[in-house]
Coordinates of C-alpha atoms in Angstrom, one line a residue:
M1 CA 5.9 46.1 43.2
N2 CA 2.0 45.3 42.3
F3 CA 2.3 42.8 39.8
K4 CA -1.7 42.5 39.6
S5 CA -1.8 45.8 38.2
N6 CA 1.2 45.3 35.8
F7 CA 0.0 42.3 34.4
Y8 CA -3.5 41.5 35.4
L9 CA -4.9 41.3 31.5
I10 CA -2.3 38.8 30.0
L11 CA -1.8 35.3 29.9
I12 CA 2.2 36.4 30.5
L13 CA 5.4 35.3 29.6
L14 CA 9.6 34.3 29.9
I15 CA 12.8 32.5 30.8
T16 CA 16.0 30.6 28.8
L17 CA 19.3 32.7 29.4
S18 CA 21.7 31.3 27.1
C19 CA 25.2 32.5 27.6
N20 CA 27.3 29.4 26.3
D21 CA 29.2 30.0 23.2
D22 CA 27.5 27.2 21.2
K23 CA 24.2 28.7 21.8
K24 CA 25.6 32.0 20.5
A25 CA 26.5 30.2 17.4
S26 CA 23.4 28.8 16.6
T27 CA 21.7 32.3 16.8
E28 CA 24.1 33.9 14.6
N29 CA 23.4 31.5 11.9
L30 CA 19.5 31.5 12.7
S31 CA 17.2 32.4 9.3
G32 CA 15.5 35.5 9.7
K33 CA 15.1 39.4 10.0
Y34 CA 14.9 42.2 12.5
H35 CA 12.1 44.7 13.0
F36 CA 12.2 48.0 14.7
L37 CA 9.5 48.9 17.3
E38 CA 9.6 52.6 17.0
D39 CA 8.5 53.7 20.5
T40 CA 11.7 52.0 22.4
G41 CA 14.2 51.5 19.5
T42 CA 13.9 47.8 20.4
Q43 CA 14.9 45.4 17.3
I44 CA 12.9 41.9 17.3
Y45 CA 14.4 39.0 15.0
L46 CA 11.7 36.6 14.0
P47 CA 11.4 34.2 11.0
K48 CA 11.3 35.6 7.6
A49 CA 7.4 34.5 7.1
F50 CA 6.5 36.9 9.9
E51 CA 4.3 40.1 8.4
R52 CA 3.4 42.8 10.9
Y53 CA -0.2 43.7 11.3
S54 CA -1.9 46.7 12.8
L55 CA -4.6 45.7 15.4
T56 CA -7.8 46.3 12.9
E57 CA -5.8 44.3 9.9
Y58 CA -5.4 41.2 12.1
Q59 CA -8.7 41.2 13.4
R60 CA -9.9 40.9 9.9
L61 CA -7.5 38.2 9.1
L62 CA -8.9 36.6 12.4
D63 CA -12.3 36.8 11.6
S64 CA -11.7 34.8 7.9
L65 CA -9.2 32.3 10.0
T66 CA -11.1 31.1 12.9
T67 CA -14.0 30.0 14.6
K68 CA -16.6 32.4 16.1
K69 CA -15.6 31.8 19.8
E70 CA -11.8 31.5 19.0
Y71 CA -12.3 35.0 17.3
E72 CA -13.7 36.6 20.6
I73 CA -11.1 35.3 22.8
E74 CA -8.5 36.7 20.8
T75 CA -9.9 39.7 20.0
E76 CA -10.6 40.6 24.0
R77 CA -7.1 39.3 24.7
L78 CA -5.7 41.5 21.9
E79 CA -8.0 44.9 23.0
S80 CA -6.6 43.9 26.5
L81 CA -2.8 44.5 25.4
S82 CA -3.7 47.2 23.2
K83 CA -4.8 49.3 26.2
M84 CA -1.8 48.5 28.5
D85 CA 1.0 51.4 28.8
G86 CA 3.4 51.2 26.0
S87 CA 2.9 50.1 22.7
L88 CA 1.8 46.7 20.8
Y89 CA 3.1 45.2 17.9
I90 CA 1.4 41.9 16.2
Y91 CA 3.2 40.1 14.0
Y92 CA 1.8 36.8 11.8
D93 CA 2.9 33.9 9.9
K94 CA 0.6 33.1 7.4
E95 CA 2.9 29.7 6.3
N96 CA 2.3 28.5 9.9
G97 CA -0.6 29.8 11.3
S98 CA 1.6 31.7 13.9
T99 CA 1.1 34.9 15.9
F100 CA 3.6 36.8 17.7
T101 CA 2.9 39.9 19.9
I102 CA 5.0 42.0 21.8
N103 CA 4.6 44.8 24.6
T104 CA 6.7 47.6 25.3
R105 CA 6.3 48.4 29.1
P106 CA 7.8 50.8 31.7
Y107 CA 10.4 49.4 32.8
F108 CA 10.3 46.9 36.0
A109 CA 12.8 44.7 37.5
F110 CA 11.6 40.8 39.0
T111 CA 13.6 38.3 41.2
K112 CA 13.1 34.5 41.1
E113 CA 10.8 34.5 44.3
D114 CA 8.8 36.8 41.7
A115 CA 8.1 33.9 39.5
P116 CA 5.4 32.1 41.7
Q117 CA 3.3 35.0 41.9
L118 CA 3.7 36.1 37.7
L119 CA 2.6 32.0 37.4
G120 CA -0.4 32.8 39.2
L121 CA -1.7 35.7 37.4
I122 CA -1.6 33.6 34.3
T123 CA -3.7 30.8 36.0
E124 CA -6.1 33.5 36.7
N125 CA -5.8 34.7 33.7
N126 CA -6.6 31.6 31.9
D127 CA -9.5 30.9 34.4
K128 CA -11.0 34.1 33.5
V129 CA -11.0 32.6 29.4
K130 CA -12.6 29.0 30.4
E131 CA -15.4 31.1 32.3
N132 CA -16.4 32.5 28.7
S133 CA -15.4 29.1 26.5
D134 CA -14.8 25.5 26.7
A135 CA -10.8 26.2 26.3
K136 CA -8.9 23.9 28.6
F137 CA -5.2 25.0 29.8
T138 CA -2.7 22.5 30.3
K139 CA 1.0 23.8 31.6
I140 CA 4.1 22.4 30.1
T141 CA 6.6 24.2 32.0
A142 CA 6.9 27.8 33.6
K143 CA 10.6 28.9 34.7
Y144 CA 12.6 32.1 35.6
G145 CA 16.2 32.6 34.8
G146 CA 18.2 35.6 35.0
D147 CA 20.5 38.5 37.1
K148 CA 21.0 41.6 38.5
N149 CA 21.2 43.0 34.9
Q150 CA 18.7 40.7 33.3
Q151 CA 15.4 38.7 34.2
L152 CA 13.6 36.2 32.1
F153 CA 10.2 34.5 32.9
K154 CA 8.9 31.7 30.2
A155 CA 5.5 29.8 30.1
I156 CA 4.1 27.4 28.0
Y157 CA 0.5 26.3 27.9
K158 CA -1.1 23.9 25.4
V159 CA -5.2 25.3 24.6
S160 CA -7.7 23.0 23.7
G161 CA -11.3 22.9 23.4
K162 CA -13.9 21.4 21.4
S163 CA -15.1 25.1 19.9
M164 CA -11.6 25.3 18.9
K165 CA -10.2 24.3 14.8
N166 CA -7.1 23.0 16.5
D167 CA -5.3 22.6 19.7
V168 CA -2.6 26.0 20.2
Y169 CA 0.9 26.3 22.2
N170 CA 0.9 29.7 24.2
T171 CA 4.4 30.5 25.1
S172 CA 4.4 33.7 26.7
Y173 CA 8.0 35.8 27.9
I174 CA 8.7 38.7 30.3
I175 CA 12.3 40.3 29.6
S176 CA 13.7 42.8 31.8
S177 CA 17.0 44.6 30.7
K178 CA 18.8 47.7 30.1
G179 CA 16.0 50.0 31.3
Q180 CA 13.5 48.2 29.4
T181 CA 10.7 45.9 29.8
V182 CA 9.1 43.6 26.9
F183 CA 6.1 41.3 27.3
I184 CA 6.3 38.7 24.3
Q185 CA 3.1 35.9 23.4
L186 CA 3.9 33.6 20.5
S187 CA 0.7 31.5 19.4
T188 CA 1.6 28.4 17.3
L189 CA -0.1 25.2 16.3
E190 CA 2.9 23.3 17.2
E191 CA 5.1 23.3 20.5
T192 CA 8.3 25.5 19.2
N193 CA 11.1 25.9 20.4
F194 CA 11.8 30.0 19.8
D195 CA 14.3 30.6 22.2
P196 CA 17.0 31.6 19.6
Y197 CA 14.9 34.3 18.2
V198 CA 13.9 35.8 21.8
E199 CA 17.6 35.6 22.6
K200 CA 18.6 38.0 19.2
I201 CA 16.6 40.7 20.4
L202 CA 18.4 44.0 21.2
L203 CA 16.6 46.3 24.0
K204 CA 18.4 49.9 23.8

C-alpha cells in the first residue's frame, strides 16, 4: 500500500487500545454526547462543549481568534483535509479553544511494521509547515496498537513559535476497523488524554 499517496497532506494519527474492564468502566461514565457522521453512519463521542462547524464557519471563527500566520497555516491544513476522499467533519469547543476534526476515508489495514512510515509522513508534513512559519514541532509520543480486527496509530506533537499566541498540542489518530478507516486530529492548548473518547467511537 502506498501510504504516502493516502496521507501526504495531513499531520496524522493514532493508538491506544483499551480492553481491560477498568478502562471500559471509565468510558461508560464519561461525560459527553454522540455525533452522527452522515456519510458512513459512524458515531463519535465528544465532550458536550464541542459544536459542529462547516469549513466556512470555522474559517470565519479562526479569523477572529488567531494571528494571521496561524490562520493561514490552519486554513491550508483544513482545505487539504477537505480535498481528501471521504468527508471532513469539524468540531470546536469555545470553552477550551479545542478543535476536533475527523476524516472518513476508504478502508485500509496497516500493521506495526507500517508505523515508522506513518511517523515519517507526520515529520514530512511538519517540515512543510515549518517552511512557511517559525513553528517548532516537538514529538511527545508515537505508538501503534491493534490486531487483525482493528488497527490504531497515535502521535502527539507540541507546536510552538513566536508568531503563535499559545503553544498547541496536536494529537493525531488513525483507526481502521469493521471495513472503515477514520483520521482524527485534536488540537488543544494543554496536553490532553482524549483516548477515552476515541475508545467510544462506533464504527458501522
